[in-house]
Each structure stands twice: as structure tokens, then as C-alpha cells.
XYZ file of C-alpha atoms in Angstrom:
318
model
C 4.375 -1.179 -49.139
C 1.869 -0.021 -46.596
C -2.010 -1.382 -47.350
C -2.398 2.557 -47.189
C -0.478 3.223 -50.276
C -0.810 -0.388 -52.206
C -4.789 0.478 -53.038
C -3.311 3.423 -55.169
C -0.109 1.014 -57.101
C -1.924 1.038 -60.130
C -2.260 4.338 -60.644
C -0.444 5.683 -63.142
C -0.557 9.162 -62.407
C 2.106 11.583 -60.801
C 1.685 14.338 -58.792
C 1.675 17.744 -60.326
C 4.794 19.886 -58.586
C 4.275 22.738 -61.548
C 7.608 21.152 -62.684
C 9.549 22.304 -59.742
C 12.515 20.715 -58.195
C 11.778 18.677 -54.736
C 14.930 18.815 -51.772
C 14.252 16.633 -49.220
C 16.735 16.915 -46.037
C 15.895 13.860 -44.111
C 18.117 14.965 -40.735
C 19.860 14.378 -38.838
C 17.661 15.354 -35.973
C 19.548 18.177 -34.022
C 22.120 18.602 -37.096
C 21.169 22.318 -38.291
C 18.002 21.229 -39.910
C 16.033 24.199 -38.119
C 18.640 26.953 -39.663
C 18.737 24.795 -43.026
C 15.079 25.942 -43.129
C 15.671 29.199 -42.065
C 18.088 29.824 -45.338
C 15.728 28.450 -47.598
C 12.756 30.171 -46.766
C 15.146 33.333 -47.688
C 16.283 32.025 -50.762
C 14.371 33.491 -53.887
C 14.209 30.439 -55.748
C 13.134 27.955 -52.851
C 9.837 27.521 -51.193
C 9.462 25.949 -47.784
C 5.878 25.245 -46.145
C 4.934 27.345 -43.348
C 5.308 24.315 -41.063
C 9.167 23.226 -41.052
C 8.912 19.689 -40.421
C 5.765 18.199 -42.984
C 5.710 14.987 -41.146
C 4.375 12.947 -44.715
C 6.139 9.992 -45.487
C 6.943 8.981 -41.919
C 3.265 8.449 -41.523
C 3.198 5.470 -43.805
C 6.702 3.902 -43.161
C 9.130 3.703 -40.228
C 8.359 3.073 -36.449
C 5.281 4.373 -35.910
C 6.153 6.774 -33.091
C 9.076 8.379 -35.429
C 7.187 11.749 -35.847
C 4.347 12.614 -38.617
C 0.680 11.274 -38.364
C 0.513 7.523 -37.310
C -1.926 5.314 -38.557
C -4.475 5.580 -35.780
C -4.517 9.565 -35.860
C -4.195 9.788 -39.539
C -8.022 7.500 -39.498
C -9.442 9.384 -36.839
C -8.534 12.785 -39.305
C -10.551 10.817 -42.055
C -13.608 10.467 -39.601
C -13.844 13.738 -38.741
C -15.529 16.646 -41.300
C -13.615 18.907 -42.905
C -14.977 21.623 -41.043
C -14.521 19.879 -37.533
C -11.163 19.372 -38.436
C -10.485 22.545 -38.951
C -11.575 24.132 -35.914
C -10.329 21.218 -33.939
C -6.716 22.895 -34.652
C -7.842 26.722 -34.254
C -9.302 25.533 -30.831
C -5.968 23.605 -30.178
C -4.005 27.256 -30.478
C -1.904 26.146 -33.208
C -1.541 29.179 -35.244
C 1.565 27.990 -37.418
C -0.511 27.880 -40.221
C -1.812 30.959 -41.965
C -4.802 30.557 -43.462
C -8.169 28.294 -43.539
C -6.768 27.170 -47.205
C -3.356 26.198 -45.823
C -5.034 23.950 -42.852
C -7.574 22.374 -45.270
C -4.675 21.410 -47.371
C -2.704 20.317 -44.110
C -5.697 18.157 -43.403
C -5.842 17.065 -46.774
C -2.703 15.894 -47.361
C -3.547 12.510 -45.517
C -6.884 11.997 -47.056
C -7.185 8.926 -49.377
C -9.006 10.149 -52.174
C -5.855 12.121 -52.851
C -3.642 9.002 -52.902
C -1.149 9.019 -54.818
C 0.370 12.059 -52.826
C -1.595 14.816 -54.827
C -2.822 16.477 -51.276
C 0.904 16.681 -50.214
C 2.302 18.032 -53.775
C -0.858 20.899 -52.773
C 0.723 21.613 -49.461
C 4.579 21.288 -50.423
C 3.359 23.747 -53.223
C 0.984 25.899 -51.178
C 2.286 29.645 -51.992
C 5.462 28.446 -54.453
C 4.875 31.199 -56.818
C 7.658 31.553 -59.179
C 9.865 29.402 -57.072
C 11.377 26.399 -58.952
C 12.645 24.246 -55.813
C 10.362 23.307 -53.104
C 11.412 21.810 -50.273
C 10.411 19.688 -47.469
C 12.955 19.431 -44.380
C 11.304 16.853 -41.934
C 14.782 14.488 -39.706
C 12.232 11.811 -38.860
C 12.140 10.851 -42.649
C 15.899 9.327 -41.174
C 13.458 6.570 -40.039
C 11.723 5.004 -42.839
C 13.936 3.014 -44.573
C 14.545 1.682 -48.078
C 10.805 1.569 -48.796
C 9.883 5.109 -47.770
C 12.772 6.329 -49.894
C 11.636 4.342 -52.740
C 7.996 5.869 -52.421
C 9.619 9.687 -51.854
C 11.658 8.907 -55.202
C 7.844 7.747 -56.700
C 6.636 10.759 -55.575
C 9.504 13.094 -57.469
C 11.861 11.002 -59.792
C 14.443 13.512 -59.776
C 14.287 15.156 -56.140
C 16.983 15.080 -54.626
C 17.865 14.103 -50.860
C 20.550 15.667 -48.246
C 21.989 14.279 -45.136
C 23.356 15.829 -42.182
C 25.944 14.161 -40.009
C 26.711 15.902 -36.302
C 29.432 14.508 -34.330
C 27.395 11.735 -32.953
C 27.995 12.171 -29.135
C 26.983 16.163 -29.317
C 23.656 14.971 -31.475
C 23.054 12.783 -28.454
C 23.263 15.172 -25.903
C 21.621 17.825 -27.565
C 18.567 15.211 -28.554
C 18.640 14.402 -24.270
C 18.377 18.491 -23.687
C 15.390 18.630 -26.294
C 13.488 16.005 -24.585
C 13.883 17.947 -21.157
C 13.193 20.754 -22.379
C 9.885 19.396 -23.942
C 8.842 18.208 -20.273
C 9.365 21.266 -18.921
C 11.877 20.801 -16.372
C 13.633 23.618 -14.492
C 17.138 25.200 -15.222
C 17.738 24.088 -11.086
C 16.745 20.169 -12.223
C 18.608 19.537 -15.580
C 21.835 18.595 -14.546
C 20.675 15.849 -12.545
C 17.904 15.191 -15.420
C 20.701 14.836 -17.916
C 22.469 12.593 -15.744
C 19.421 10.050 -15.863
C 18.431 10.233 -19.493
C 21.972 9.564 -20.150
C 22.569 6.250 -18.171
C 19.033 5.365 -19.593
C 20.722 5.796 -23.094
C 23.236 4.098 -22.143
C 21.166 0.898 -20.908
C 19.622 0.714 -24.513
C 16.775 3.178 -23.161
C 15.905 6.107 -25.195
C 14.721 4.292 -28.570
C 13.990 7.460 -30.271
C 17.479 8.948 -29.496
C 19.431 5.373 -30.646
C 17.423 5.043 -33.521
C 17.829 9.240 -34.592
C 21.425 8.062 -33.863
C 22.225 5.620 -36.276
C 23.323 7.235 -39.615
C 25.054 4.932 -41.063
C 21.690 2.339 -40.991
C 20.103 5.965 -42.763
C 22.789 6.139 -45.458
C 22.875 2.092 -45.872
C 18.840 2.741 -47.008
C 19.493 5.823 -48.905
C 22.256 4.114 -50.954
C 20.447 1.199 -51.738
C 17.167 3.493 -53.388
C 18.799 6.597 -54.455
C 20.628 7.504 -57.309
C 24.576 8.668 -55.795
C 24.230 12.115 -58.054
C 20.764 12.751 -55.964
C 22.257 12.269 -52.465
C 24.628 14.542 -50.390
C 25.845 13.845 -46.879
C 27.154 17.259 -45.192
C 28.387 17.686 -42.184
C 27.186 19.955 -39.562
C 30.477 21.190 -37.972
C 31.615 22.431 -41.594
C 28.186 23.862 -42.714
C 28.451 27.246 -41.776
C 30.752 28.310 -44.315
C 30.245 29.480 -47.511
C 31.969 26.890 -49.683
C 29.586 24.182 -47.806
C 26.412 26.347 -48.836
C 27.976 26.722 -52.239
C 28.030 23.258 -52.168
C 24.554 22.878 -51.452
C 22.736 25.228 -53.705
C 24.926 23.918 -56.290
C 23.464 20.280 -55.426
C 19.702 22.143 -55.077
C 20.327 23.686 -58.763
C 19.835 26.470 -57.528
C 21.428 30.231 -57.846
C 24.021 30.865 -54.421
C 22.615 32.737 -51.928
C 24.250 34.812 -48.804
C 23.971 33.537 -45.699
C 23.723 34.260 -42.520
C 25.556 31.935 -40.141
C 25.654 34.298 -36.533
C 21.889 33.773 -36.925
C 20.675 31.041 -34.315
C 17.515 29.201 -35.122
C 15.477 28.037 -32.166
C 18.142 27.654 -29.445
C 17.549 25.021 -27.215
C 17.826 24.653 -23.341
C 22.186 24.953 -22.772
C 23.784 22.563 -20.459
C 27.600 21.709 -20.820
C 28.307 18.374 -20.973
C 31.608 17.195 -19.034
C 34.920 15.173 -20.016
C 33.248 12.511 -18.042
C 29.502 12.309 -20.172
C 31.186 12.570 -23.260
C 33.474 9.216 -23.229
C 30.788 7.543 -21.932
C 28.974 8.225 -24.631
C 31.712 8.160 -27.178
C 32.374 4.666 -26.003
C 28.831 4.158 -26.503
C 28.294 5.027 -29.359
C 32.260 3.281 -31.068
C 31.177 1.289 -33.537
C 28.971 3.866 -35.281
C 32.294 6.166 -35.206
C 34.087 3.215 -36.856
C 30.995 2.441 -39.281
C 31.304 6.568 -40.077
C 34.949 6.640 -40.528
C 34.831 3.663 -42.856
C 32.105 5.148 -45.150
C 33.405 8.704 -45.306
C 37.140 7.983 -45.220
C 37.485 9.967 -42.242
C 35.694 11.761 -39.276
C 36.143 15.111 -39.238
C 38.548 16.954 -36.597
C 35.946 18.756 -34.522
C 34.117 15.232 -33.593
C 34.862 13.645 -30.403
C 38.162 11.721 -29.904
C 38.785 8.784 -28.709
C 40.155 9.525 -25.190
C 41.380 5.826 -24.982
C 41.252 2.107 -26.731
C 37.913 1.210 -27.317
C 37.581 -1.827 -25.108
C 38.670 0.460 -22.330
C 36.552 2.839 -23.483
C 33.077 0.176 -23.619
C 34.066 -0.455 -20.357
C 33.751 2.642 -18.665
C 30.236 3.160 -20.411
C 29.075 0.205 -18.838
């Protein structure tokens, strides 16, 4: 356990949630998590922050540079006033948040005196009302391992966690297009962009992208900390229908609720990827599919083939 969090073990008390329900969707990164969101902030009985992604536990546990607050930011926060701290984000132009209350109690959130996890609980609660499910949808959490699940479970006994699976070589790509798109470069330049980030991935380059690509190391950590009736693995190509969000209010405990599934969530920067790219990559990234297949007792029929035996396959990758 993080020195962080082991100056607070003794403590016997529990965060007050106003006996709500806690959902936790830990990813995948670029697996729907943006239009998950999106349906839950419609649903009457769920509350999601203002921010989507609360970046919490990944600030204590998981590779430093997963996402969230890491440890040399999260003491600089602590040196700073309240006040300071405060303006430093109005002056930054980050107007996600919508009120002086909501960014004390973003600022907060970190803060040791409200160890264990009482500043979060504020945050995750900020605005429930008569919600009784609140939920926090943050993919980095993918990243911390058995020990940040075991603290999340600390934190809420009886929340429960969901997991979403994209066909692994369309996650990758569309992980490469966010990071392009994050450094600005033009529609002209992103083909021959892509083309580099992908032979970097392919050299073992790209840590963030291999490590947001590894679900089965995910689901081998969730397994070993959480209870089977509080996890769900979904996937992505067979969410949009209504017996898959049946599924998952059902799992949230939680009344059904329409949705809308023509209704695109922060599209990304579009660039087709070719016959070529993807067996690279799905030659890549074989022993995951195999890891996948063997878990799950199948992969489902929209994920990428096999276009030949896997040695061949490795080969061409190379």
C-alpha cells in the first residue's frame, strides 16, 4: 500500500456515500467509456461528476504516468492555499467544473486530512440528490492492479466494477489517432503520422498504448480482488443494443433506461486503417487474442481475424 494511504490503515472509519451504490467502469480506454457516461448522466437514478474521468485511485497506485494526479503534482496541490488553488484552475481556462464548491472539493479530494477517501466520497457525491448509484467512469483505473482494486473495494464494499473489451487491434488504432489528435497534427499529416506511431508500437514503443492494451493482465487483477457477482466484462461491439444495456442496469441495480445509441460522444480524428495495418497489428497483438479467447470462451465475430497462422502472422509484424 502506498506510504500515502498506510498513515490512514488504522482508521476505522468509512466514507459516507449517503448509502448509495458506487459503479466503477475501469475501461477499456477507447471502448465506449465516453458514451457509457453520456447514458448515465441521463439516467434518473445515477449520478456522474461533472468531470467524466475522476482520475482518484490511479494517483496512488499504477504507473505513475497512467492518468490522475501523480505523486509530485498531488504535493505541490497540498502546498498551495486553497484559494491559490482555486484560481490557479480559473486562470488555466478549465471551466469543466461548475462552481467554486465543486473545484474546492476537486482540490480536496487529494488532501490528506481527508484520508481515508472522505474528500472523494464529497466529489463522487457532489449534486447526487435523490440518486441512489453514483458513478465514477475513469479507463486508467485499468492500470492499478490488485492493490488499487483492493483499496476501491475498501472504499465501497459492495460497488461494483465493469469492464469493457474492444476488439484489441481497433482499440489500438483508435488509442494511436487520440494521441495525434492531442498533438495537434493536420488532417494532410496523419496518414504518415499513423504510419510511425504504429511501427513504434510495434517495436515495444508506445507504453501507454501496450499497457491500455492488455486486458487480460486487467481482468487477472480484478479476479483476484473482486467478488465474480461484482464484476462484468462487456463488450464494446455488442453494447449498443438494448439487451446489453439491460444487462447493465440490471448489474447497476438500477431501473432500465432508453437509450440512445445514433448518439456519438466525442468523435475522434477518423483515419481508416488498411488490410495491411491491421495484421500487423493483429499479429502483434496474438497472444492477447489467444489469452481473450481462452478466458471468455470465444472472441466475438466482429473482432479481427486471423488472416493467416500466427507464426506467419508474427512474422510479418516484425
Amino acid at each position: 500500500m502506498p506510504a500515502d494511504l498506510q498513515k490512514t490503515s488504522q482508521t476505522p472509519a468509512t466514507p459516507d456515500l449517503g448509502g448509495r451504490n458506487v459503479l466503477f467502469c475501469v475501461g477499456a480506454q477507447k471502448a465506449g467509456t465516453s458514451w457509457l457516461h453520456d447514458y448515465l448522466s441521463e439516467h434518473p437514478e445515477v449520478h456522474v461528476p461533472a468531470v467524466k474521468e475522476m482520475h482518484y485511485f490511479d494517483g496512488f497506485f499504477g504507473p505513475e504516468k497512467a492518468g490522475g494526479v501523480p505523486k509530485r503534482r498531488r504535493e505541490n496541490y497540498k502546498k498551495l492555499p486553497m484559494a491559490e488553488r482555486i484560481a490557479a484552475k480559473l486562470r488555466n481556462g478549465n471551466l469543466a467544473y461548475p462552481s467554486t464548491a465543486y473545484l474546492k472539493a476537486m482540490v480536496e479530494m487529494h488532501d490528506e486530512a481527508n484520508f481515508p477517501h472522505q474528500g472523494y466520497a464529497n466529489l463522487l457525491t457532489n449534486g447526487a440528490g435523490p440518486a441512489t448509484c453514483v458513478a465514477d467512469v475513469t479507463p486508467s483505473y485499468a492500470l492499478i492492479g490488485e492493490d488499487g482494486f483492493r483499496e476501491m473495494l475498501a472504499f465501497s464494499p459492495g460497488a461494483h466494477f465493469l469492464y469493457i473489451l474492444r476488439d484489441p487491434v481497433s482499440r489500438v488504432w483508435s488509442a494511436l489517432r487520440m494521441v495525434l489528435q492531442n498533438s495537434n497534427v493536420s488532417k494532410d499529416e496523419l496518414p504518415a503520422a499513423l504510419a510511425e506511431k504504429v511501427d513504434l508500437f510495434l517495436k515495444g514503443r508506445q507504453k501507454h498504448v501496450h499497457l491500455r492494451s492488455a486486458y487480460s493482465a486487467t481482468m487477472d487483477a480484478m479476479e483476484a480482488v473482486i467478488p465474480a457477482d461484482q464484476r462484468l466484462y462487456v463488450i464494446y461491439e455488442e453494447m449498443f443494443r438494448d439487451e446489453t444495456v439491460q444487462k447493465l442496469t440490471d448489474f447497476f441495480g438500477v431501473s432500465p433506461h432508453k437509450a440512445n445509441f445514433d448518439k456519438v460522444v466525442r468523435k475522434g480524428v477518423q483515419s481508416k486503417m488498411d488490410a495491411t495495418v491491421a495484421g500487423r497489428l493483429r499479429a502483434y497483438l496474438d497472444d492477447e487474442y489467444l489469452r481473450l479467447e481462452r478466458r471468455l470462451g470465444r472472441l466475438p465475430e466482429q473482432w479481427t481475424p486471423r488472416a493467416a497462422p500466427a507464426a506467419a502472422l508474427r512474422e510479418n509484424a516484425k
